[in-house]
Coordinates of C-alpha atoms in Angstrom, one line a residue:
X1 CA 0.0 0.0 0.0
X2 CA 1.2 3.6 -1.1
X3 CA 1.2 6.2 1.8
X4 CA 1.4 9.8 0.0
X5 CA 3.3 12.8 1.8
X6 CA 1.0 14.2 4.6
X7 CA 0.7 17.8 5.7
X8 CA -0.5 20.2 8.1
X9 CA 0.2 23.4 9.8
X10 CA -0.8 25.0 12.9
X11 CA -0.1 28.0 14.9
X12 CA 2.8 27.8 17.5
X13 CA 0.4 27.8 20.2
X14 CA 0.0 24.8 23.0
X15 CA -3.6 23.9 22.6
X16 CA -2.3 22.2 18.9
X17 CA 0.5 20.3 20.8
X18 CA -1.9 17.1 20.7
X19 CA -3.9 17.0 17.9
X20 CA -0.7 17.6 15.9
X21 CA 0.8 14.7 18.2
X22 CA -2.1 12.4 17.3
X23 CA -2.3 13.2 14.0
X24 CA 1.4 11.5 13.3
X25 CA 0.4 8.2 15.3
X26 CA -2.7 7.7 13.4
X27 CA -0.2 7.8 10.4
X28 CA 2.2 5.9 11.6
X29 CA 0.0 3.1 12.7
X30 CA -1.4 3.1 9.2
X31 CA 1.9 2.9 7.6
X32 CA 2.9 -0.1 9.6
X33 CA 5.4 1.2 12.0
X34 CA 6.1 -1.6 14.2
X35 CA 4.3 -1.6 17.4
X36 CA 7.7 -0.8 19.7
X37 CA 8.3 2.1 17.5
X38 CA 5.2 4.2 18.0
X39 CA 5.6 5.4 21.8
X40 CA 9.0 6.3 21.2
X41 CA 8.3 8.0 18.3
X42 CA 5.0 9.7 20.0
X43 CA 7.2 11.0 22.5
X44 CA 9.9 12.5 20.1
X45 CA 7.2 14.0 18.6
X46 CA 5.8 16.0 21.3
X47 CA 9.1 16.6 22.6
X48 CA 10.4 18.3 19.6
X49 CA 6.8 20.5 18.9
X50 CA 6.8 21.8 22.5
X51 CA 10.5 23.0 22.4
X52 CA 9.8 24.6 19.3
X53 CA 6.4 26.1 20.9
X54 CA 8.5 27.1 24.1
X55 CA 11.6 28.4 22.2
X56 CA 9.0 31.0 20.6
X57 CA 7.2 31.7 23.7
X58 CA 8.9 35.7 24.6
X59 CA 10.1 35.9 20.7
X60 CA 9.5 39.1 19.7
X61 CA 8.8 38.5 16.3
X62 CA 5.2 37.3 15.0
X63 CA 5.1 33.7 15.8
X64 CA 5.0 31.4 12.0
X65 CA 2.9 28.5 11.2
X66 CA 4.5 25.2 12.5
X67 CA 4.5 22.9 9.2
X68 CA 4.2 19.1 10.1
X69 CA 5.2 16.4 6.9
X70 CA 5.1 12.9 7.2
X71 CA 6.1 10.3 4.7
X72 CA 7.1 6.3 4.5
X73 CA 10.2 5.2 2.4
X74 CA 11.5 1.6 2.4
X75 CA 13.5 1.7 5.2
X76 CA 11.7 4.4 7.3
X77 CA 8.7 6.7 8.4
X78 CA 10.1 10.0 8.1
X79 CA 8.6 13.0 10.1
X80 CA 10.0 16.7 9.4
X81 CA 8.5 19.5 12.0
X82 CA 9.0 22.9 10.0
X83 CA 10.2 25.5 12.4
X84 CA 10.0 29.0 10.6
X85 CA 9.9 30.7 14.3
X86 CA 13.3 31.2 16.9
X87 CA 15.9 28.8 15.2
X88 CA 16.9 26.1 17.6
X89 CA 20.3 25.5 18.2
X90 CA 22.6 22.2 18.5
X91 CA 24.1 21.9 21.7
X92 CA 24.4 19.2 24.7
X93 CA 21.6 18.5 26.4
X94 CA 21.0 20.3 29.9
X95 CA 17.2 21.1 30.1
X96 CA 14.3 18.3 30.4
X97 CA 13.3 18.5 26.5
X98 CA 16.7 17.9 24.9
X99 CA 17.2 15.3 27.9
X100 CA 13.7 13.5 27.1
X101 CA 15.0 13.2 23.0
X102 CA 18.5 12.3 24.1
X103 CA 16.7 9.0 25.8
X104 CA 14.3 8.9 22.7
X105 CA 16.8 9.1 20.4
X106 CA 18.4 5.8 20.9
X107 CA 15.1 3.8 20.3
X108 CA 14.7 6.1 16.8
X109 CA 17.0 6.0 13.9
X110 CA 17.7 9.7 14.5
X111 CA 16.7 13.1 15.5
X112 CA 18.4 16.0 13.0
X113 CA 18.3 19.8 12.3
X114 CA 18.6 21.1 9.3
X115 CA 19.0 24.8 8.3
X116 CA 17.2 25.7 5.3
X117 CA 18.6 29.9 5.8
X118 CA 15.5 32.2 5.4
X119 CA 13.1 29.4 4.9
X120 CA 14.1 28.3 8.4
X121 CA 14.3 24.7 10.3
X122 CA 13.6 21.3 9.9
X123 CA 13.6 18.9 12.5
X124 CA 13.9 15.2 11.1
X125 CA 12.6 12.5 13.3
X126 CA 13.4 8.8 11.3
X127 CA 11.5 5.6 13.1
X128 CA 13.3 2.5 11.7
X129 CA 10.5 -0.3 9.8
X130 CA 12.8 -3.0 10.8
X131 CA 15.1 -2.8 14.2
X132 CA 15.8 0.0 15.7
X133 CA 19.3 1.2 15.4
X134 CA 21.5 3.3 18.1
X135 CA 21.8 7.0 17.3
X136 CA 23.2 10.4 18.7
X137 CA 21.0 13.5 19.2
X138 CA 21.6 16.6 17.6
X139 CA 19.3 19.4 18.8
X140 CA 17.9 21.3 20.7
X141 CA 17.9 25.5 22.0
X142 CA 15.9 27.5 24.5
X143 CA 14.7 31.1 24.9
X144 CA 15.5 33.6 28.1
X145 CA 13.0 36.3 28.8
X146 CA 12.7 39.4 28.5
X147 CA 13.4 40.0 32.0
X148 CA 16.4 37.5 32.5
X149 CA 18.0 39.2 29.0
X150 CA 17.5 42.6 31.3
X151 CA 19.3 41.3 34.5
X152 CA 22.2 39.5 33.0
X153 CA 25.5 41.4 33.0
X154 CA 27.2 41.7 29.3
X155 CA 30.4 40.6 28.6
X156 CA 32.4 42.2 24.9
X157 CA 34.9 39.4 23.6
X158 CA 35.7 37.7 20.7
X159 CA 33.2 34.9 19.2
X160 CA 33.8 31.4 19.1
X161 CA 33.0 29.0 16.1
X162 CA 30.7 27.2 17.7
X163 CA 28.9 29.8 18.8
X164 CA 27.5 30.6 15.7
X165 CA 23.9 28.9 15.9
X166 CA 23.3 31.4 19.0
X167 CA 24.2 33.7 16.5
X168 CA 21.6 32.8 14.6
X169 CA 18.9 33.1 17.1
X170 CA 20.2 36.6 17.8
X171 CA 19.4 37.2 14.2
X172 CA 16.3 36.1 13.9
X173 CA 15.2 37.7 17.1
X174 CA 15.6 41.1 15.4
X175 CA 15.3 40.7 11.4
X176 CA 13.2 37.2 11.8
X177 CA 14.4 35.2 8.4
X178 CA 14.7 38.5 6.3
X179 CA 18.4 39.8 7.3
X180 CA 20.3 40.8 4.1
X181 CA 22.6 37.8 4.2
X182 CA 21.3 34.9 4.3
X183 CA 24.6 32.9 5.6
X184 CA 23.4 34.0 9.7
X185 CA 20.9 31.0 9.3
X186 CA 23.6 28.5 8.4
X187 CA 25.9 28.6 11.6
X188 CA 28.1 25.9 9.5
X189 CA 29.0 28.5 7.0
X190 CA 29.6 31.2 9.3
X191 CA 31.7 29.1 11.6
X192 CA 33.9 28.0 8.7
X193 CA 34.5 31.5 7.1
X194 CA 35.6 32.0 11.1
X195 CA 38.1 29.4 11.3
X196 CA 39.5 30.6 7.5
X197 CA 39.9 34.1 8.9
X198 CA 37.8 35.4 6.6
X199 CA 35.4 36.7 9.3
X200 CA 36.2 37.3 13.3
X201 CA 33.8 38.3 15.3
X202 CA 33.0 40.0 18.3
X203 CA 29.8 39.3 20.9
X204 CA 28.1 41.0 23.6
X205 CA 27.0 37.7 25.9
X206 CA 25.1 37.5 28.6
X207 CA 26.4 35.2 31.7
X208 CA 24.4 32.3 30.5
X209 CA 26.1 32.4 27.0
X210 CA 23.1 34.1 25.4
X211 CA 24.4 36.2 22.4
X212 CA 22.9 39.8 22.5
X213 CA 24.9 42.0 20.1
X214 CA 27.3 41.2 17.1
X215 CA 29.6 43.2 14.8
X216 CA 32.1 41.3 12.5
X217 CA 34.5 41.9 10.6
X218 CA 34.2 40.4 6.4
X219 CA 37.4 40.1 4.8
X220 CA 36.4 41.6 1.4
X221 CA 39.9 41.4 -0.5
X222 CA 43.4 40.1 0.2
X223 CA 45.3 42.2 -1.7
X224 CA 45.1 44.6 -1.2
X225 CA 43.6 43.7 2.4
X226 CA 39.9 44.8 2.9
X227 CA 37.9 44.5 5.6
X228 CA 34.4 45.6 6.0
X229 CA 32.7 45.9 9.4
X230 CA 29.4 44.1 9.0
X231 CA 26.5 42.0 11.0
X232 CA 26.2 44.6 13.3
X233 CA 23.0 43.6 15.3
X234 CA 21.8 44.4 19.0
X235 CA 18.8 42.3 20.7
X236 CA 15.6 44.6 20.6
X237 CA 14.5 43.0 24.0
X238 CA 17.7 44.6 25.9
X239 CA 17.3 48.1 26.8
X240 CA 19.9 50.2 25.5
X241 CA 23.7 49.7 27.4
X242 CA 25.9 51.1 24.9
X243 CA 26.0 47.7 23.4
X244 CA 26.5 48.5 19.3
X245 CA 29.5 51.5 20.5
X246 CA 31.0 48.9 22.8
X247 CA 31.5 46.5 20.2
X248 CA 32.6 48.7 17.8
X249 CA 35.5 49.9 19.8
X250 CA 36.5 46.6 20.4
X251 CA 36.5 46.0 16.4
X252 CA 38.1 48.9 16.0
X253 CA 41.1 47.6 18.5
X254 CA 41.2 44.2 16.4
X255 CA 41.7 46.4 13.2
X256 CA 45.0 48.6 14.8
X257 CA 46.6 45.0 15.1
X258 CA 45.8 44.3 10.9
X259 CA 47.7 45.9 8.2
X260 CA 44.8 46.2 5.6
X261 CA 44.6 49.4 3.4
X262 CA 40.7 50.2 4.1
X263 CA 37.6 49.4 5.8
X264 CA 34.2 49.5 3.3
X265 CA 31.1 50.5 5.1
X266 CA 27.5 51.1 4.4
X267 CA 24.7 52.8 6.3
X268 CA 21.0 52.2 6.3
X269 CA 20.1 55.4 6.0
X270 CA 16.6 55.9 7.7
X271 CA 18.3 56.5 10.7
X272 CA 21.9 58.2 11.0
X273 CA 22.7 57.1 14.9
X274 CA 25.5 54.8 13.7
X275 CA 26.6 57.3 10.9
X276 CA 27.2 59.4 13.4
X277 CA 29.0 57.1 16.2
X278 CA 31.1 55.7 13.3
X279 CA 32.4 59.0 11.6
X280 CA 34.3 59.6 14.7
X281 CA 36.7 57.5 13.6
X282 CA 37.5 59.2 10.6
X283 CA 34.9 57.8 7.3
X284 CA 35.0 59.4 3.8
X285 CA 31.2 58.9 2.3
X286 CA 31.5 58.3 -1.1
X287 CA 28.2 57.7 -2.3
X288 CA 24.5 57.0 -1.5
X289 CA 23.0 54.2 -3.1
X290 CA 19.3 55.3 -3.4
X291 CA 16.3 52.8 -2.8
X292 CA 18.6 50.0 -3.2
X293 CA 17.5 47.6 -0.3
X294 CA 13.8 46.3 0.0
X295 CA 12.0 47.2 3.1
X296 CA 11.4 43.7 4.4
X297 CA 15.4 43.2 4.4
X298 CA 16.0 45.8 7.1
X299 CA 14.5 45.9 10.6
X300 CA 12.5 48.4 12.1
X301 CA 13.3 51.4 13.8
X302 CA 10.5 51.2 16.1
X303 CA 11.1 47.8 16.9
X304 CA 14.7 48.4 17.7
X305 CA 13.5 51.5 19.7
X306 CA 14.8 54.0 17.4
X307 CA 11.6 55.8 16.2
X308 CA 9.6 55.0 13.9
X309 CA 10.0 54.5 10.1
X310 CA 9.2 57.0 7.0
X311 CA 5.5 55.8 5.6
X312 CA 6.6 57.3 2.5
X313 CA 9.2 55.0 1.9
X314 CA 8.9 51.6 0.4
X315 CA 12.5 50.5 -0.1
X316 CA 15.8 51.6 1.9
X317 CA 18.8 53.8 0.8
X318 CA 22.7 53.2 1.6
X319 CA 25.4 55.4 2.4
X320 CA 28.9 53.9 1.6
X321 CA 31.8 55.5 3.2
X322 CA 35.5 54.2 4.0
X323 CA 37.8 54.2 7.0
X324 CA 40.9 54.4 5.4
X325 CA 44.6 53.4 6.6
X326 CA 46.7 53.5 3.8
X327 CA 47.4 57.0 3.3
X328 CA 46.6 56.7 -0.1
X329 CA 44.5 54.2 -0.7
X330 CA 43.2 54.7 -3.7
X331 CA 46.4 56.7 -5.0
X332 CA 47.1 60.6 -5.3
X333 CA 45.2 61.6 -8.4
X334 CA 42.4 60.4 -10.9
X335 CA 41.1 61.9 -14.6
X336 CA 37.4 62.9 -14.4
X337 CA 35.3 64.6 -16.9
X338 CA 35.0 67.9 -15.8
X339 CA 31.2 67.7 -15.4
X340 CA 31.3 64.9 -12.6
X341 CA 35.0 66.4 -11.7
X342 CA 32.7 69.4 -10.4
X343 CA 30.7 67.9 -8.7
X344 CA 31.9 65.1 -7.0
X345 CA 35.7 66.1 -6.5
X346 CA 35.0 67.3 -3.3
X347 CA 34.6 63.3 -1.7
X348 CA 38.5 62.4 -2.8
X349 CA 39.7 65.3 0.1
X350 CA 39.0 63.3 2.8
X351 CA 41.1 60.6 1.0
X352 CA 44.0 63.3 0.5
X353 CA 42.9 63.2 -3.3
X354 CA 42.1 65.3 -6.2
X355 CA 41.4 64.8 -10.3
X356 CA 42.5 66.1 -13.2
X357 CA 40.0 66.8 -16.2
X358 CA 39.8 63.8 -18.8
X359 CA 40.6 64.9 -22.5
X360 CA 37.6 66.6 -24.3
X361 CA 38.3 64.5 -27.2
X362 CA 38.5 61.1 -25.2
X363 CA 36.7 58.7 -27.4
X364 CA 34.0 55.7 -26.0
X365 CA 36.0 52.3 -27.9
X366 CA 33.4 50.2 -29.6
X367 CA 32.9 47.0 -27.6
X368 CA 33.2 46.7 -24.0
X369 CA 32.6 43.9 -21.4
X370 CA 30.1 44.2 -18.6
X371 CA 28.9 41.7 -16.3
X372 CA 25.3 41.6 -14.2
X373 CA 25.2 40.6 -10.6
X374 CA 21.7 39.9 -9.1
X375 CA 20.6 40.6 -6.4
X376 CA 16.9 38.6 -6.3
X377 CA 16.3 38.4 -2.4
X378 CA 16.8 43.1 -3.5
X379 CA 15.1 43.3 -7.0
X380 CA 18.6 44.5 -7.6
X381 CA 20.7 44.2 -10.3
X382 CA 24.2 45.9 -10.4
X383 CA 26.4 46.0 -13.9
X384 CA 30.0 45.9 -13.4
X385 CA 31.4 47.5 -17.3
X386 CA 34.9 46.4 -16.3
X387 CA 35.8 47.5 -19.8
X388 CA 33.9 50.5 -21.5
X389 CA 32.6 50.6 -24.6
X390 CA 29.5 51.7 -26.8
X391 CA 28.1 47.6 -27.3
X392 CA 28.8 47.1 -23.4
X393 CA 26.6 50.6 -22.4
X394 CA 23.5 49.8 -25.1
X395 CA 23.7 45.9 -23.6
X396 CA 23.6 47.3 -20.4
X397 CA 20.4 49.5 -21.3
X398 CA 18.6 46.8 -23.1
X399 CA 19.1 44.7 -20.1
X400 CA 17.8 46.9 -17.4
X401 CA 15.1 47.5 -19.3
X402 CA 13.9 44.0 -19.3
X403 CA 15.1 43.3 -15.4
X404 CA 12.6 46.9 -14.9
X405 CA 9.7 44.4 -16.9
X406 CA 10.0 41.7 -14.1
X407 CA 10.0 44.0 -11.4
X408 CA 13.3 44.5 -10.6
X409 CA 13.3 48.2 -8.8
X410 CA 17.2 49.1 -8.4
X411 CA 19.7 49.0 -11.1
X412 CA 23.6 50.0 -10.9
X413 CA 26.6 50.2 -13.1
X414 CA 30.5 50.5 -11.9
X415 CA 32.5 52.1 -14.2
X416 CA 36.3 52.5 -12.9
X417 CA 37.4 55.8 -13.1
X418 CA 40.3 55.4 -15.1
X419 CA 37.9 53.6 -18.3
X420 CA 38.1 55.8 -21.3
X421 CA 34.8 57.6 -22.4
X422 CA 33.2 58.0 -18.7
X423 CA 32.0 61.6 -20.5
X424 CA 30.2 59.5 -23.0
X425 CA 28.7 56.6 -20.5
X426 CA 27.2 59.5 -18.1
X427 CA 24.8 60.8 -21.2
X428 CA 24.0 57.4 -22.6
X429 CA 23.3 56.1 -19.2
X430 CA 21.6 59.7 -18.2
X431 CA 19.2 59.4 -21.6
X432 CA 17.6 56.3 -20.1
X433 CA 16.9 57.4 -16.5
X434 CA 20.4 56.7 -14.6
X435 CA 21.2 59.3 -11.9
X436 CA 24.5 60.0 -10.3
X437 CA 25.4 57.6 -7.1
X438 CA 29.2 58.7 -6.2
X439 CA 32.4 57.0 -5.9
X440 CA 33.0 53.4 -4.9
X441 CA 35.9 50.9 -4.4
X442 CA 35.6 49.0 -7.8
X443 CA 35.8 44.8 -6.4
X444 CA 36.8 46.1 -3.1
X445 CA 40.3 47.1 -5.1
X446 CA 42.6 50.2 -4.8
X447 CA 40.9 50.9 -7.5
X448 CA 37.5 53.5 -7.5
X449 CA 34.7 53.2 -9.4
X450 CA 32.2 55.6 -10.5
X451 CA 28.3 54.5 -9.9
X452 CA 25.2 55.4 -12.0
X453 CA 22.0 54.2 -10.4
X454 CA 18.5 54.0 -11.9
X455 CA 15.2 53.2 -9.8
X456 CA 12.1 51.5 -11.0
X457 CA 8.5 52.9 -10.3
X458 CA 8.3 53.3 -6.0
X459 CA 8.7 55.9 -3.3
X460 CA 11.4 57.5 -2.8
X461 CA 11.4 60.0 -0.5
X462 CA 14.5 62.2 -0.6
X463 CA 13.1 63.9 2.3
X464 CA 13.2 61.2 5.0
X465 CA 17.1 60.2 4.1
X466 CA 18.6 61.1 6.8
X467 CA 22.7 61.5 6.8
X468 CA 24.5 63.0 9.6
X469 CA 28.3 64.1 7.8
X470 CA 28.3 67.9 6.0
X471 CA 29.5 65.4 3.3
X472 CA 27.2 63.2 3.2
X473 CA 24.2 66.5 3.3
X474 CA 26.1 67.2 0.2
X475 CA 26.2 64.4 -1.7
X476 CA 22.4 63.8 -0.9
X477 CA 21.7 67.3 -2.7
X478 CA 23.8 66.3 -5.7
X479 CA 21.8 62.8 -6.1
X480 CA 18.2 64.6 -5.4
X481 CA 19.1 66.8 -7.9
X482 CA 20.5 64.2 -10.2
X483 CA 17.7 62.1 -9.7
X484 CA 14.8 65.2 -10.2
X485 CA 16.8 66.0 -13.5
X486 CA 17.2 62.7 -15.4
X487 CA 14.6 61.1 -14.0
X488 CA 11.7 63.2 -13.7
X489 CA 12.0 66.3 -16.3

């Protein structure tokens, strides 16, 4: 007899702990698990629904639909409890539930996590058709309240490997499964790129071990070295300590001990607290990247307990600046047409800079290469014209226009500074709707970039951009007005 894939879902609420838990032994006995199989299983069961129902009991995020799948293979009935709410994390058992499935376990072929990033968690539970066979546990995580997250003390240090599932939760707790990089819900991945170097990390944890705050450092080149500070995430249920400056300083402390040539940072920009904590230090903004995140990436201010956000804004803007430590980083003196020369010059002083005007008679060559990089989880799409040229540019027209069609809503090209024919690219690209951006770090190179940007029909409210640097006021004037004139005369 055939037994199809069943499926429910129910809310993570206590009342469907049973029904859900009698709705898999009814399939089970039905499928022909053997007889000595279905209390052990019966218990896993209900073990592993009320830790996920627990773990989500002070989560501050709306609670998700639990999915429950069962199915029968040769060898096994199979039983996979969808956890789109706090991710649990693997650890050794020390509470009653992961103690309960540690016993459990050995009379079931196994009990296993698996991340699935923003679609979230599956807990597989496997009873054997035949004999049972001796397995290890891997699971499980709990949640502290509000209250116990208030009264802990916080410690700043360095982050371990395998602490990176507590990362995870932390994550979740403030962006649910919608955080901009989706490699915080694989604690495998991150913990790998730790022990390559490629990302260290710094914590505020409670006494328990709870993770509350985060900032890393990404290693975004090697040569020349790059780093940019990133993951920088605080828990919404702790009241404010200081918690995102304290673990900035001590990144800051980790970077006087590296010899890299400069950090890359962005801001969300519809708050400027951090662009002002971090320009103490000594930023250049280079350019503001506008409408280029979707809403649903970023968390909200109010939740956060920073305001709350602009209704008249449907997707987010970036300001990218760099902490330099080279003291030329991006060497002593570029060519610009004088246009852009004008008015952009003014971001290479801070990088002890300036430009030259480009010949008047520099000629566009004829071909080009360009290359797209999108950014789906965005509606973003950003062209990298590594080489300039008049086929490259139209390609690069035609093909916004068709990402615009399926509802793509931000569009970029990078054009290094030192390309022939920038003149040229600026009134193709400015015929079509592209608006100035600034200056960027072409690849994370020692090598700048300049970017046009282009934005599909949505809000964008210039008003509610908020920047903190004179700087950064002025480049936000220059892309308005950018934007008014090639976009909407």
């Amino acid at each position: 007899m055939s037994y199809p894939r069943a499926k429910i879902s129910f809310p993570p609420s206590q009342e469907f702990l049973f029904p859900a838990v009698e709705f898999v032994v009814k399939y089970a006995r039905q499928a022909e698990l053997p007889t000595h199989q279905i209390k052990p299983l019966e218990s896993a069961i209900e073990a592993s629904l009320a830790t996920v129902m627990n773990n989500n009991v002070s989560d501050t995020v709306i609670g998700e639909p639990i999915g429950l799948e069962i199915h029968k293979n040769e060898q096994s009935l199979v039983v996979e409890v969808i956890n789109r709410g706090v991710p649990i994390l693997i650890q050794d058992a020390n509470r009653p539930a992961e103690e309960k499935l540690m016993k459990l376990a050995s009379q079931l072929e196994g009990i296993f996590i698996y991340n699935h990033g923003r679609g979230g968690q599956t807990i597989c539970l496997k009873a054997s058709l035949e004999k049972p066979k001796n397995t290890q546990l891997s699971v499980l995580g709990s949640q502290d309240s509000a209250e116990e997250l208030q009264n802990n003390s916080v410690t700043i240090r360095p982050m371990e490997p395998s602490e990176t599932g507590a990362l995870s939760q932390l994550f979740y707790h403030v962006y649910g499964y919608q955080y901009i990089n989706e490699a915080v819900y694989y604690p495998e991945r991150m913990s790998q790129m730790m022990k390559e170097g490629k990302l260290i990390s710094f914590v505020a944890a409670l006494k328990n071990g709870r993770l509350v705050g985060h900032v890393g450092l990404l290693q975004c080149n090697q040569t020349p070295l790059v780093f940019e500070p990133c993951l920088g995430v605080t828990d919404p249920r702790v009241k404010s300590r200081g918690l995102f400056s304290k673990l900035f300083q001590a990144v800051i402390k980790k970077l006087e001990q590296l010899p890299f040539q400069y950090c890359l940072i962005d801001f969300v920009t519809n708050h400027d607290y951090t662009q002002r904590f971090v320009s103490r230090y000594g930023t250049a903004d280079l350019a503001l990247f506008v409408g280029c995140q979707s809403k649903e990436t970023q968390a909200k201010l109010e939740k956060i307990g920073l305001g709350a956000d602009p209704k008249e804004m449907e997707r987010y803007s970036l300001l990218v600046s760099v902490l330099p430590r080279a003291k030329y980083p991006f060497g002593k003196v570029i060519q610009l047409p004088n246009n852009l020369g004008e008015l952009l010059g003014f971001l290479l002083e801070p990088l002890k800079m300036s430009w030259v005007p480009t010949s008047r008679f520099q000629v566009l060559p004829a071909e080009g290469v360009s290359e797209a990089h999108v950014f789906r989880a965005q509606n973003a799409v950003v062209f990298e014209l590594s080489k300039s040229g008049r086929s490259a540019v139209q390609k690069i027209i035609r093909d916004w226009a068709a990402f615009l069609r399926e509802g793509y809503q931000y569009g970029a090209v990078d054009v290094p500074v030192d390309e022939p024919g920038l003149a040229q690219i600026y009134d193709q690209l400015s015929s079509v709707g592209f608006f100035i951006s600034g200056f960027i770090p072409f690849k994370a190179s020692d090598k700048l970039a300049m970017r046009f940007q282009s934005i599909g029909p949505t809000k964008v409210a210039f008003d509610d951009i908020k920047v903190s640097t004179e700087q950064a006021k002025r480049l936000l004037d220059i892309v308005r007005k950018s934007y008014e004139g090639n976009v909407l005369l």
